[in-house]
Amino acid sequence: MPAPAPFIAQVFVRGGRAFLPEFAFTDAGMYWPHGPVHEVDLSPDALVRKIDELIAKGHPSISHPQRSELDKSTTIQKALRVRSWKKMARQGIILFVLYRRGGHVYLARSPQGTDDVQRVDYGNAKSYPDGTSTEEIVGAILQELQSGA
């Protein structure tokens, strides 16, 4: 069985909806949005189900995109109908990133009031032991959204 991927998922939140893009791992060593973006209710059950689905699916390997492809809108930008990461931040879209490192799962997010939704605050990421349930991590996402932190 292969080691778990260091990158797990991104969850973009706008209003009462969550948007989760699928990612592939390129031969240049980066994760690239590749495939559909899943839109789900911002409810514990829907989010847990979709994150677990994406974890089970994994990240297929692809050739690194050509420069022309990298310059195009990503699947998440198309799904949200917002081309600019800065405009996403101005519209109040929040990004959560789940990733693994050193036997832990981390939950990081774009900070309140950021001018660019891609500026994720990894320095203040919450840490959970590897094997923590998706339910617990989704609970932390929903709690952060509720507290407005």
Short mmCIF file of the C-alpha atoms (twelve columns), coordinates in Angstrom:
data_MODEL
# 
_entry.id   MODEL 
# 
loop_
_atom_site.group_PDB 
_atom_site.id 
_atom_site.type_symbol 
_atom_site.label_atom_id 
_atom_site.label_alt_id 
_atom_site.label_comp_id 
_atom_site.label_asym_id 
_atom_site.label_seq_id 
_atom_site.Cartn_x 
_atom_site.Cartn_y 
_atom_site.Cartn_z 
_atom_site.pdbx_PDB_model_num 
ATOM 1   C CA . MET A 1   0.000   0.000  0.000   1 
ATOM 2   C CA . PRO A 2   1.487   3.401  -0.954  1 
ATOM 3   C CA . ALA A 3   2.176   6.046  1.685   1 
ATOM 4   C CA . PRO A 4   -0.652  8.542  2.187   1 
ATOM 5   C CA . ALA A 5   -0.433  11.618 -0.007  1 
ATOM 6   C CA . PRO A 6   0.894   14.717 1.760   1 
ATOM 7   C CA . PHE A 7   -1.843  16.789 0.159   1 
ATOM 8   C CA . ILE A 8   -5.385  15.739 0.981   1 
ATOM 9   C CA . ALA A 9   -7.914  18.325 -0.167  1 
ATOM 10  C CA . GLN A 10  -8.894  21.948 -0.569  1 
ATOM 11  C CA . VAL A 11  -12.270 23.213 0.580   1 
ATOM 12  C CA . PHE A 12  -13.410 26.579 -0.745  1 
ATOM 13  C CA . VAL A 13  -16.339 28.066 1.169   1 
ATOM 14  C CA . ARG A 14  -18.764 30.635 -0.182  1 
ATOM 15  C CA . GLY A 15  -22.062 31.251 1.546   1 
ATOM 16  C CA . GLY A 16  -23.541 27.984 2.694   1 
ATOM 17  C CA . ARG A 17  -21.738 25.906 0.057   1 
ATOM 18  C CA . ALA A 18  -18.408 24.099 -0.109  1 
ATOM 19  C CA . PHE A 19  -16.465 23.598 -3.346  1 
ATOM 20  C CA . LEU A 20  -13.897 20.795 -3.476  1 
ATOM 21  C CA . PRO A 21  -11.728 20.517 -6.582  1 
ATOM 22  C CA . GLU A 22  -10.119 17.244 -7.602  1 
ATOM 23  C CA . PHE A 23  -6.328  17.315 -7.947  1 
ATOM 24  C CA . ALA A 24  -3.746  15.332 -9.881  1 
ATOM 25  C CA . PHE A 25  -0.050  15.012 -9.077  1 
ATOM 26  C CA . THR A 26  2.160   16.179 -11.949 1 
ATOM 27  C CA . ASP A 27  5.450   14.626 -12.998 1 
ATOM 28  C CA . ALA A 28  7.052   17.946 -11.953 1 
ATOM 29  C CA . GLY A 29  6.010   17.239 -8.359  1 
ATOM 30  C CA . MET A 30  3.079   19.595 -7.860  1 
ATOM 31  C CA . TYR A 31  -0.624  19.143 -7.281  1 
ATOM 32  C CA . TRP A 32  -2.757  20.643 -10.022 1 
ATOM 33  C CA . PRO A 33  -6.552  21.045 -10.090 1 
ATOM 34  C CA . HIS A 34  -7.582  18.417 -12.599 1 
ATOM 35  C CA . GLY A 35  -11.082 17.056 -12.925 1 
ATOM 36  C CA . PRO A 36  -14.403 18.227 -11.614 1 
ATOM 37  C CA . VAL A 37  -15.134 20.570 -8.734  1 
ATOM 38  C CA . HIS A 38  -17.687 19.118 -6.349  1 
ATOM 39  C CA . GLU A 39  -20.208 21.520 -4.830  1 
ATOM 40  C CA . VAL A 40  -21.838 20.322 -1.607  1 
ATOM 41  C CA . ASP A 41  -23.882 21.743 1.239   1 
ATOM 42  C CA . LEU A 42  -21.855 23.108 4.099   1 
ATOM 43  C CA . SER A 43  -23.184 20.371 6.370   1 
ATOM 44  C CA . PRO A 44  -21.163 17.837 8.350   1 
ATOM 45  C CA . ASP A 45  -22.539 14.808 6.499   1 
ATOM 46  C CA . ALA A 46  -22.090 16.221 2.984   1 
ATOM 47  C CA . LEU A 47  -18.575 17.488 3.665   1 
ATOM 48  C CA . VAL A 48  -17.386 14.295 5.375   1 
ATOM 49  C CA . ARG A 49  -18.812 12.162 2.567   1 
ATOM 50  C CA . LYS A 50  -17.141 14.247 -0.173  1 
ATOM 51  C CA . ILE A 51  -13.736 14.520 1.561   1 
ATOM 52  C CA . ASP A 52  -13.705 10.756 2.230   1 
ATOM 53  C CA . GLU A 53  -14.636 10.172 -1.423  1 
ATOM 54  C CA . LEU A 54  -11.748 12.356 -2.608  1 
ATOM 55  C CA . ILE A 55  -9.294  10.648 -0.226  1 
ATOM 56  C CA . ALA A 56  -10.366 7.221  -1.517  1 
ATOM 57  C CA . LYS A 57  -10.018 8.400  -5.114  1 
ATOM 58  C CA . GLY A 58  -6.503  9.742  -4.569  1 
ATOM 59  C CA . HIS A 59  -4.555  11.946 -6.937  1 
ATOM 60  C CA . PRO A 60  -3.829  10.489 -10.384 1 
ATOM 61  C CA . SER A 61  -0.452  11.166 -11.969 1 
ATOM 62  C CA . ILE A 62  -0.413  13.427 -15.010 1 
ATOM 63  C CA . SER A 63  2.148   15.145 -17.200 1 
ATOM 64  C CA . HIS A 64  2.941   18.634 -15.995 1 
ATOM 65  C CA . PRO A 65  0.663   21.132 -17.768 1 
ATOM 66  C CA . GLN A 66  2.122   23.308 -20.522 1 
ATOM 67  C CA . ARG A 67  2.590   27.015 -19.802 1 
ATOM 68  C CA . SER A 68  -0.514  27.827 -21.843 1 
ATOM 69  C CA . GLU A 69  -2.581  25.533 -19.587 1 
ATOM 70  C CA . LEU A 70  -1.094  27.023 -16.411 1 
ATOM 71  C CA . ASP A 71  -2.132  30.496 -17.599 1 
ATOM 72  C CA . LYS A 72  -5.789  29.495 -17.982 1 
ATOM 73  C CA . SER A 73  -8.403  29.674 -15.249 1 
ATOM 74  C CA . THR A 74  -8.316  26.662 -12.944 1 
ATOM 75  C CA . THR A 75  -11.300 24.397 -12.436 1 
ATOM 76  C CA . ILE A 76  -12.093 26.068 -9.098  1 
ATOM 77  C CA . GLN A 77  -11.925 29.542 -10.623 1 
ATOM 78  C CA . LYS A 78  -14.366 28.401 -13.304 1 
ATOM 79  C CA . ALA A 79  -16.690 26.754 -10.774 1 
ATOM 80  C CA . LEU A 80  -16.782 29.862 -8.586  1 
ATOM 81  C CA . ARG A 81  -16.892 32.127 -11.658 1 
ATOM 82  C CA . VAL A 82  -14.093 34.243 -10.227 1 
ATOM 83  C CA . ARG A 83  -10.822 34.472 -12.184 1 
ATOM 84  C CA . SER A 84  -8.736  36.271 -9.563  1 
ATOM 85  C CA . TRP A 85  -7.609  34.807 -6.230  1 
ATOM 86  C CA . LYS A 86  -7.648  38.353 -4.835  1 
ATOM 87  C CA . LYS A 87  -11.212 38.888 -5.986  1 
ATOM 88  C CA . MET A 88  -12.177 35.635 -4.238  1 
ATOM 89  C CA . ALA A 89  -10.805 37.063 -0.988  1 
ATOM 90  C CA . ARG A 90  -12.710 40.316 -1.494  1 
ATOM 91  C CA . GLN A 91  -15.893 38.296 -2.024  1 
ATOM 92  C CA . GLY A 92  -15.355 36.528 1.311   1 
ATOM 93  C CA . ILE A 93  -14.450 33.123 -0.103  1 
ATOM 94  C CA . ILE A 94  -12.440 31.135 2.445   1 
ATOM 95  C CA . LEU A 95  -9.988  28.360 1.595   1 
ATOM 96  C CA . PHE A 96  -9.190  25.437 3.900   1 
ATOM 97  C CA . VAL A 97  -6.298  23.088 3.048   1 
ATOM 98  C CA . LEU A 98  -5.886  19.603 4.513   1 
ATOM 99  C CA . TYR A 99  -2.445  18.011 4.304   1 
ATOM 100 C CA . ARG A 100 -0.223  15.405 6.008   1 
ATOM 101 C CA . ARG A 101 3.263   15.788 7.397   1 
ATOM 102 C CA . GLY A 102 5.233   13.864 9.986   1 
ATOM 103 C CA . GLY A 103 2.420   11.605 11.188  1 
ATOM 104 C CA . HIS A 104 -0.104  14.408 11.512  1 
ATOM 105 C CA . VAL A 105 -2.977  15.819 9.501   1 
ATOM 106 C CA . TYR A 106 -3.040  19.600 9.336   1 
ATOM 107 C CA . LEU A 107 -5.873  22.001 8.687   1 
ATOM 108 C CA . ALA A 108 -4.822  25.438 7.470   1 
ATOM 109 C CA . ARG A 109 -6.920  28.260 6.106   1 
ATOM 110 C CA . SER A 110 -6.795  31.601 4.395   1 
ATOM 111 C CA . PRO A 111 -6.766  34.145 7.242   1 
ATOM 112 C CA . GLN A 112 -9.580  36.548 7.989   1 
ATOM 113 C CA . GLY A 113 -9.182  39.746 5.972   1 
ATOM 114 C CA . THR A 114 -6.538  38.373 3.595   1 
ATOM 115 C CA . ASP A 115 -6.171  40.108 0.255   1 
ATOM 116 C CA . ASP A 116 -5.515  36.819 -1.585  1 
ATOM 117 C CA . VAL A 117 -7.403  33.583 -0.877  1 
ATOM 118 C CA . GLN A 118 -4.263  31.580 -1.784  1 
ATOM 119 C CA . ARG A 119 -2.334  33.122 1.128   1 
ATOM 120 C CA . VAL A 120 -2.934  30.233 3.465   1 
ATOM 121 C CA . ASP A 121 -1.757  30.635 7.069   1 
ATOM 122 C CA . TYR A 122 0.225   27.405 7.420   1 
ATOM 123 C CA . GLY A 123 1.979   28.791 10.513  1 
ATOM 124 C CA . ASN A 124 -1.264  28.562 12.489  1 
ATOM 125 C CA . ALA A 125 -2.502  25.276 11.055  1 
ATOM 126 C CA . LYS A 126 -4.347  22.998 13.468  1 
ATOM 127 C CA . SER A 127 -2.641  19.646 13.958  1 
ATOM 128 C CA . TYR A 128 -4.352  16.286 14.409  1 
ATOM 129 C CA . PRO A 129 -2.765  12.829 14.795  1 
ATOM 130 C CA . ASP A 130 -2.818  10.826 11.555  1 
ATOM 131 C CA . GLY A 131 -5.921  8.661  11.688  1 
ATOM 132 C CA . THR A 132 -8.119  11.429 13.098  1 
ATOM 133 C CA . SER A 133 -11.598 11.008 11.709  1 
ATOM 134 C CA . THR A 134 -12.789 13.167 8.859   1 
ATOM 135 C CA . GLU A 135 -15.790 13.988 11.067  1 
ATOM 136 C CA . GLU A 136 -13.515 15.651 13.634  1 
ATOM 137 C CA . ILE A 137 -11.675 17.694 11.005  1 
ATOM 138 C CA . VAL A 138 -14.914 18.774 9.327   1 
ATOM 139 C CA . GLY A 139 -16.197 19.738 12.785  1 
ATOM 140 C CA . ALA A 140 -13.160 22.019 13.164  1 
ATOM 141 C CA . ILE A 141 -13.842 23.618 9.768   1 
ATOM 142 C CA . LEU A 142 -17.466 24.291 10.672  1 
ATOM 143 C CA . GLN A 143 -16.517 25.599 14.115  1 
ATOM 144 C CA . GLU A 144 -14.025 28.045 12.575  1 
ATOM 145 C CA . LEU A 145 -16.657 29.263 10.142  1 
ATOM 146 C CA . GLN A 146 -19.203 29.655 12.932  1 
ATOM 147 C CA . SER A 147 -16.798 31.573 15.164  1 
ATOM 148 C CA . GLY A 148 -15.811 33.853 12.295  1 
ATOM 149 C CA . ALA A 149 -12.138 33.306 13.166  1 
# 
